[in-house]
mmCIF file of C-alpha atoms in Angstrom:
data_model
loop_
_atom_site.group_PDB
_atom_site.id
_atom_site.type_symbol
_atom_site.label_atom_id
_atom_site.label_comp_id
_atom_site.label_asym_id
_atom_site.label_seq_id
_atom_site.Cartn_x
_atom_site.Cartn_y
_atom_site.Cartn_z
ATOM 1 C CA MET L 225 -22.784 15.485 -0.553
ATOM 2 C CA SER L 226 -19.612 17.315 0.427
ATOM 3 C CA GLY L 227 -16.937 16.991 2.983
ATOM 4 C CA GLY L 228 -18.183 19.960 4.885
ATOM 5 C CA GLY L 229 -20.697 22.772 4.864
ATOM 6 C CA GLY L 230 -20.863 26.415 5.766
ATOM 7 C CA GLY L 231 -18.698 27.639 2.928
ATOM 8 C CA GLU L 232 -15.624 25.598 3.822
ATOM 9 C CA THR L 233 -12.780 25.624 1.339
ATOM 10 C CA THR L 234 -11.631 22.371 -0.176
ATOM 11 C CA ALA L 235 -8.567 22.353 2.065
ATOM 12 C CA GLU L 236 -10.691 22.950 5.163
ATOM 13 C CA ALA L 237 -13.170 20.233 4.238
ATOM 14 C CA VAL L 238 -10.388 17.694 3.659
ATOM 15 C CA ALA L 239 -8.708 18.632 6.917
ATOM 16 C CA ASP L 240 -11.968 18.376 8.847
ATOM 17 C CA ALA L 241 -14.109 15.567 7.299
ATOM 18 C CA GLY L 242 -11.347 14.084 5.167
ATOM 19 C CA HIS L 243 -13.281 14.381 1.911
ATOM 20 C CA ILE L 244 -15.264 16.620 -0.361
ATOM 21 C CA ALA L 245 -17.409 16.219 -3.480
ATOM 22 C CA VAL L 246 -16.468 18.557 -6.366
ATOM 23 C CA ALA L 247 -18.977 19.264 -9.105
ATOM 24 C CA ASP L 248 -18.221 19.532 -12.838
ATOM 25 C CA LEU L 249 -14.535 18.715 -12.739
ATOM 26 C CA LEU L 250 -14.789 17.298 -16.258
ATOM 27 C CA ALA L 251 -17.053 18.636 -19.003
ATOM 28 C CA PRO L 252 -19.421 16.156 -20.704
ATOM 29 C CA SER L 253 -17.152 15.936 -23.752
ATOM 30 C CA GLU L 254 -14.191 15.111 -21.517
ATOM 31 C CA VAL L 255 -16.195 12.438 -19.702
ATOM 32 C CA ALA L 256 -16.994 10.843 -23.055
ATOM 33 C CA GLU L 257 -13.333 11.007 -24.093
ATOM 34 C CA ALA L 258 -12.222 9.489 -20.824
ATOM 35 C CA ARG L 259 -14.715 6.634 -21.102
ATOM 36 C CA ALA L 260 -13.621 5.815 -24.628
ATOM 37 C CA ALA L 261 -9.928 5.941 -23.756
ATOM 38 C CA LEU L 262 -10.311 3.864 -20.601
ATOM 39 C CA ASP L 263 -12.393 1.255 -22.403
ATOM 40 C CA ALA L 264 -9.694 1.080 -25.099
ATOM 41 C CA VAL L 265 -7.108 0.357 -22.426
ATOM 42 C CA PHE L 266 -9.311 -2.295 -20.860
ATOM 43 C CA THR L 267 -9.769 -3.949 -24.248
ATOM 44 C CA SER L 268 -6.043 -3.892 -24.955
ATOM 45 C CA GLU L 269 -5.321 -5.664 -21.679
ATOM 46 C CA ALA L 270 -8.237 -8.144 -21.744
ATOM 47 C CA ASP L 271 -5.991 -11.099 -22.569
ATOM 48 C CA ILE L 272 -3.892 -10.632 -19.446
ATOM 49 C CA ALA L 273 -6.273 -9.002 -16.967
ATOM 50 C CA VAL L 274 -7.370 -12.178 -15.190
ATOM 51 C CA GLU L 275 -3.890 -13.657 -14.995
ATOM 52 C CA ARG L 276 -2.432 -10.438 -13.575
ATOM 53 C CA GLY L 277 -5.228 -10.015 -11.070
ATOM 54 C CA TRP L 278 -6.548 -6.903 -12.732
ATOM 55 C CA ARG L 279 -10.009 -8.424 -13.333
ATOM 56 C CA THR L 280 -11.615 -9.864 -10.165
ATOM 57 C CA ASP L 281 -15.098 -10.350 -8.753
ATOM 58 C CA ALA L 282 -14.806 -6.830 -7.311
ATOM 59 C CA HIS L 283 -13.469 -4.789 -10.243
ATOM 60 C CA LEU L 284 -11.530 -4.328 -13.411
ATOM 61 C CA VAL L 285 -8.455 -2.075 -13.008
ATOM 62 C CA ALA L 286 -5.897 -0.526 -15.354
ATOM 63 C CA TYR L 287 -2.752 0.982 -13.859
ATOM 64 C CA ALA L 288 -0.381 3.747 -14.971
ATOM 65 C CA LEU L 289 -2.927 5.422 -17.285
ATOM 66 C CA PRO L 290 -0.655 8.260 -18.427
ATOM 67 C CA ALA L 291 1.561 5.717 -20.151
ATOM 68 C CA LYS L 292 -1.241 3.878 -21.884
ATOM 69 C CA HIS L 293 -3.286 6.434 -23.845
ATOM 70 C CA PRO L 294 -2.528 10.045 -24.952
ATOM 71 C CA ALA L 295 -6.029 11.248 -23.920
ATOM 72 C CA LEU L 296 -5.545 9.793 -20.448
ATOM 73 C CA LEU L 297 -2.147 11.419 -20.120
ATOM 74 C CA ARG L 298 -3.825 14.772 -20.762
ATOM 75 C CA LEU L 299 -6.874 14.114 -18.587
ATOM 76 C CA CYS L 300 -4.801 12.900 -15.628
ATOM 77 C CA LEU L 301 -3.207 16.351 -15.650
ATOM 78 C CA HIS L 302 -6.561 18.129 -15.993
ATOM 79 C CA PRO L 303 -6.353 21.735 -14.774
ATOM 80 C CA GLY L 304 -9.320 21.220 -12.425
ATOM 81 C CA ALA L 305 -7.767 18.196 -10.751
ATOM 82 C CA VAL L 306 -4.370 19.920 -10.500
ATOM 83 C CA ALA L 307 -5.969 23.017 -8.936
ATOM 84 C CA LEU L 308 -7.759 20.808 -6.421
ATOM 85 C CA ALA L 309 -4.499 19.078 -5.491
ATOM 86 C CA ARG L 310 -2.625 22.338 -5.176
ATOM 87 C CA GLU L 311 -5.226 23.810 -2.842
ATOM 88 C CA VAL L 312 -4.789 20.897 -0.432
ATOM 89 C CA LEU L 313 -1.149 19.939 -0.952
ATOM 90 C CA GLY L 314 0.527 23.100 -2.126
ATOM 91 C CA ASP L 315 1.627 24.487 -5.472
ATOM 92 C CA ASP L 316 4.386 21.881 -5.826
ATOM 93 C CA ALA L 317 1.978 18.881 -5.715
ATOM 94 C CA VAL L 318 2.786 16.079 -8.142
ATOM 95 C CA LEU L 319 0.845 13.238 -9.703
ATOM 96 C CA ALA L 320 1.850 10.091 -7.797
ATOM 97 C CA GLY L 321 -0.269 7.600 -9.760
ATOM 98 C CA ALA L 322 -3.305 7.213 -11.942
ATOM 99 C CA ASN L 323 -5.570 4.172 -12.345
ATOM 100 C CA GLY L 324 -8.865 3.421 -14.015
ATOM 101 C CA LEU L 325 -11.497 1.346 -12.269
ATOM 102 C CA ASP L 326 -14.641 -0.374 -13.603
ATOM 103 C CA LEU L 327 -17.189 -1.888 -11.244
ATOM 104 C CA PRO L 328 -19.120 -4.220 -13.526
ATOM 105 C CA PRO L 329 -22.707 -5.388 -12.782
ATOM 106 C CA GLY L 330 -22.640 -7.724 -9.831
ATOM 107 C CA SER L 331 -19.352 -6.406 -8.440
ATOM 108 C CA THR L 332 -18.815 -7.338 -4.815
ATOM 109 C CA GLY L 333 -17.161 -4.022 -4.095
ATOM 110 C CA GLN L 334 -14.125 -3.488 -1.897
ATOM 111 C CA ALA L 335 -13.290 -3.924 1.753
ATOM 112 C CA LEU L 336 -12.928 -0.669 3.646
ATOM 113 C CA HIS L 337 -9.320 0.398 3.602
ATOM 114 C CA ARG L 338 -6.863 3.312 3.727
ATOM 115 C CA ASP L 339 -4.655 3.919 0.692
ATOM 116 C CA HIS L 340 -1.985 5.015 3.127
ATOM 117 C CA PRO L 341 -2.282 3.028 6.355
ATOM 118 C CA HIS L 342 -0.454 5.478 8.617
ATOM 119 C CA PRO L 343 -2.574 8.618 9.182
ATOM 120 C CA THR L 344 -0.694 11.872 9.586
ATOM 121 C CA PRO L 345 -3.150 14.083 11.485
ATOM 122 C CA GLY L 346 -2.766 17.766 10.729
ATOM 123 C CA ILE L 347 -1.202 17.369 7.308
ATOM 124 C CA THR L 348 -2.422 15.664 4.154
ATOM 125 C CA LEU L 349 0.428 13.920 2.337
ATOM 126 C CA TYR L 350 -1.648 12.247 -0.411
ATOM 127 C CA LEU L 351 -4.859 13.423 -2.035
ATOM 128 C CA HIS L 352 -6.951 10.778 -3.866
ATOM 129 C CA VAL L 353 -9.237 12.272 -6.536
ATOM 130 C CA VAL L 354 -11.879 9.849 -7.840
ATOM 131 C CA VAL L 355 -13.393 11.263 -11.006
ATOM 132 C CA ALA L 356 -16.823 9.745 -11.811
ATOM 133 C CA LEU L 357 -17.253 8.657 -15.474
ATOM 134 C CA ASP L 358 -20.680 7.206 -14.733
ATOM 135 C CA ASP L 359 -23.340 8.078 -12.163
ATOM 136 C CA PHE L 360 -22.131 7.232 -8.648
ATOM 137 C CA ARG L 361 -25.177 5.911 -6.750
ATOM 138 C CA ALA L 362 -25.500 3.860 -3.604
ATOM 139 C CA GLU L 363 -26.879 1.008 -5.739
ATOM 140 C CA ASN L 364 -24.031 0.839 -8.290
ATOM 141 C CA GLY L 365 -20.983 1.198 -6.057
ATOM 142 C CA ALA L 366 -20.576 4.860 -5.175
ATOM 143 C CA THR L 367 -17.422 5.541 -3.180
ATOM 144 C CA LEU L 368 -18.007 4.859 0.505
ATOM 145 C CA VAL L 369 -16.217 7.084 2.973
ATOM 146 C CA VAL L 370 -15.947 7.156 6.770
ATOM 147 C CA PRO L 371 -15.878 10.853 7.609
ATOM 148 C CA ALA L 372 -13.046 12.047 9.822
ATOM 149 C CA SER L 373 -11.339 8.620 9.859
ATOM 150 C CA HIS L 374 -8.052 10.256 8.845
ATOM 151 C CA ARG L 375 -7.670 11.997 12.177
ATOM 152 C CA PRO L 376 -8.096 11.103 15.905
ATOM 153 C CA PRO L 377 -9.992 9.429 17.399
ATOM 154 C CA LEU L 378 -11.067 7.382 14.384
ATOM 155 C CA ALA L 379 -7.561 7.343 12.885
ATOM 156 C CA GLU L 380 -6.580 4.960 15.657
ATOM 157 C CA ARG L 381 -9.150 2.333 14.598
ATOM 158 C CA VAL L 382 -8.790 -0.316 11.873
ATOM 159 C CA PRO L 383 -11.063 0.112 8.853
ATOM 160 C CA ALA L 384 -13.200 -2.980 9.474
ATOM 161 C CA GLU L 385 -14.353 -1.521 12.794
ATOM 162 C CA LEU L 386 -15.842 1.491 11.033
ATOM 163 C CA ALA L 387 -18.252 -0.182 8.650
ATOM 164 C CA ASP L 388 -21.309 1.220 10.419
ATOM 165 C CA ARG L 389 -20.044 4.790 9.813
ATOM 166 C CA ALA L 390 -19.472 4.451 6.061
ATOM 167 C CA VAL L 391 -21.646 6.620 3.788
ATOM 168 C CA PRO L 392 -21.874 6.731 -0.031
ATOM 169 C CA VAL L 393 -20.847 9.853 -1.944
ATOM 170 C CA VAL L 394 -23.423 10.238 -4.693
ATOM 171 C CA VAL L 395 -22.208 12.327 -7.649
ATOM 172 C CA PRO L 396 -22.946 12.550 -11.433
ATOM 173 C CA PRO L 397 -20.492 11.892 -14.245
ATOM 174 C CA GLY L 398 -17.805 14.532 -14.425
ATOM 175 C CA ALA L 399 -17.866 15.218 -10.673
ATOM 176 C CA ALA L 400 -15.159 14.009 -8.312
ATOM 177 C CA VAL L 401 -14.683 12.792 -4.782
ATOM 178 C CA ALA L 402 -11.454 14.030 -3.273
ATOM 179 C CA PHE L 403 -10.168 12.690 0.051
ATOM 180 C CA ASP L 404 -7.123 12.391 2.278
ATOM 181 C CA GLY L 405 -5.132 9.275 1.452
ATOM 182 C CA ALA L 406 -5.514 8.081 5.051
ATOM 183 C CA LEU L 407 -9.332 8.264 4.981
ATOM 184 C CA VAL L 408 -11.121 4.973 5.302
ATOM 185 C CA HIS L 409 -13.044 4.310 2.124
ATOM 186 C CA ALA L 410 -14.054 1.681 -0.447
ATOM 187 C CA ALA L 411 -15.904 1.194 -3.687
ATOM 188 C CA GLY L 412 -19.342 -0.178 -2.777
ATOM 189 C CA PRO L 413 -20.956 -3.203 -4.409
ATOM 190 C CA ASN L 414 -22.689 -2.787 -7.752
ATOM 191 C CA ARG L 415 -26.189 -4.227 -7.502
ATOM 192 C CA THR L 416 -27.349 -2.866 -10.849
ATOM 193 C CA ASP L 417 -26.982 -3.988 -14.449
ATOM 194 C CA GLU L 418 -24.847 -0.897 -15.298
ATOM 195 C CA ARG L 419 -21.092 -0.292 -15.244
ATOM 196 C CA ARG L 420 -19.563 2.188 -12.827
ATOM 197 C CA ARG L 421 -16.238 3.596 -14.157
ATOM 198 C CA ALA L 422 -13.873 6.157 -12.666
ATOM 199 C CA LEU L 423 -10.457 7.683 -12.965
ATOM 200 C CA HIS L 424 -8.408 7.457 -9.759
ATOM 201 C CA LEU L 425 -5.812 10.219 -9.590
ATOM 202 C CA PHE L 426 -3.347 10.169 -6.721
ATOM 203 C CA PHE L 427 -1.577 13.458 -5.966
ATOM 204 C CA ALA L 428 1.164 13.885 -3.394
ATOM 205 C CA ARG L 429 3.561 16.325 -1.845
ATOM 206 C CA PRO L 430 6.801 16.150 -3.869
ATOM 207 C CA TRP L 431 8.877 14.864 -0.946
ATOM 208 C CA VAL L 432 6.855 11.709 -0.224
ATOM 209 C CA GLN L 433 7.136 8.443 -2.118
ATOM 210 C CA PRO L 434 4.951 8.304 -5.215
ATOM 211 C CA HIS L 435 2.953 5.253 -6.153
ATOM 212 C CA TRP L 436 4.583 5.053 -9.566
ATOM 213 C CA ASP L 437 7.845 6.116 -11.183
ATOM 214 C CA LEU L 438 5.930 7.950 -13.913
ATOM 215 C CA PRO L 439 9.021 9.453 -15.628
ATOM 216 C CA ALA L 440 10.391 5.956 -16.228
ATOM 217 C CA THR L 441 6.927 4.578 -17.129
ATOM 218 C CA ILE L 442 5.873 7.132 -19.755
ATOM 219 C CA GLY L 443 8.765 6.411 -22.121
ATOM 220 C CA ASP L 444 8.852 8.131 -25.511
ATOM 221 C CA ALA L 445 5.751 10.220 -24.785
ATOM 222 C CA ALA L 446 7.893 12.337 -22.424
ATOM 223 C CA SER L 447 9.564 14.088 -25.375
ATOM 224 C CA ALA L 448 6.278 15.885 -26.172
ATOM 225 C CA LEU L 449 5.618 17.112 -22.626
ATOM 226 C CA GLY L 450 5.763 20.729 -21.612
ATOM 227 C CA ASP L 451 7.731 21.944 -18.643
ATOM 228 C CA GLU L 452 4.689 22.110 -16.345
ATOM 229 C CA GLN L 453 3.528 18.624 -17.401
ATOM 230 C CA ARG L 454 6.979 17.251 -16.678
ATOM 231 C CA ARG L 455 7.031 18.796 -13.255
ATOM 232 C CA LEU L 456 3.605 17.421 -12.366
ATOM 233 C CA LEU L 457 4.712 13.925 -13.457
ATOM 234 C CA GLY L 458 7.788 14.043 -11.241
ATOM 235 C CA PHE L 459 10.489 14.810 -13.830
ATOM 236 C CA GLY L 460 13.301 16.906 -12.479
ATOM 237 C CA PRO L 461 16.568 16.701 -10.609
ATOM 238 C CA GLY L 462 16.968 13.476 -8.779
ATOM 239 C CA PRO L 463 19.421 12.590 -6.058
ATOM 240 C CA ARG L 464 23.087 12.825 -6.875
ATOM 241 C CA ARG L 465 25.081 9.687 -7.534
ATOM 242 C CA TRP L 466 28.763 8.824 -7.896
ATOM 243 C CA ASP L 467 29.910 7.620 -11.314
ATOM 244 C CA PRO L 468 33.007 5.511 -10.549
ATOM 245 C CA GLN L 469 34.084 5.345 -14.172
ATOM 246 C CA ALA L 470 33.836 9.051 -14.868
ATOM 247 C CA ARG L 471 34.930 9.759 -11.309
ATOM 248 C CA ARG L 472 32.394 12.527 -10.872
ATOM 249 C CA VAL L 473 29.061 13.342 -9.242
ATOM 250 C CA VAL L 474 26.082 13.245 -11.573
ATOM 251 C CA ARG L 475 22.314 13.636 -11.347
#
């Protein structure tokens, strides 16, 4: 399933339907690497996940993945995902956040929602790229989307009113579902005995507020980053400030 047919580009599909399925974003070896790294993060946080609200009846989530595992830092900046973001958002797109999600067997799924509750018809500010690490099927919680709910007339309606329009996006491991951040969507319930894991990569135009302050979050790992990686993670000149002790303007 894709966001549009007839040879539409990714940008055209996202502008029109609000979403598109992208095949083979990750190679099988990269899928295996991502699964192992994400599971390692989940294991390391198991003692605090319930208390922090990261493990619920709906899902298990891990936030700020680039700061938690070197393989995830690399995979969150995967060339295929970056190219996808640049086609929709422009060459100066940045990574605004990166989470990992596991829908365990029996998961209740999510309520329909918009990641960014104020649609901006005509321009995509945020692109959400959900990379499947397991099969996405209707039975195990494939991402549900409401086509065209990021633009009028559906943009004017609250997500709960659009449940009858939601459709699952069925993709294999390594594929991705990319959509406008204002599109109504949700993870469906998992009615199987299998896990359903995914990487959630949030890209944005550089002049909108990111989900995470990734430069401050990554810490010592920043010293090994190349210039392009640093730019994608939001490193760079910040706003000027006045240093009253030095009596000068600094960045």
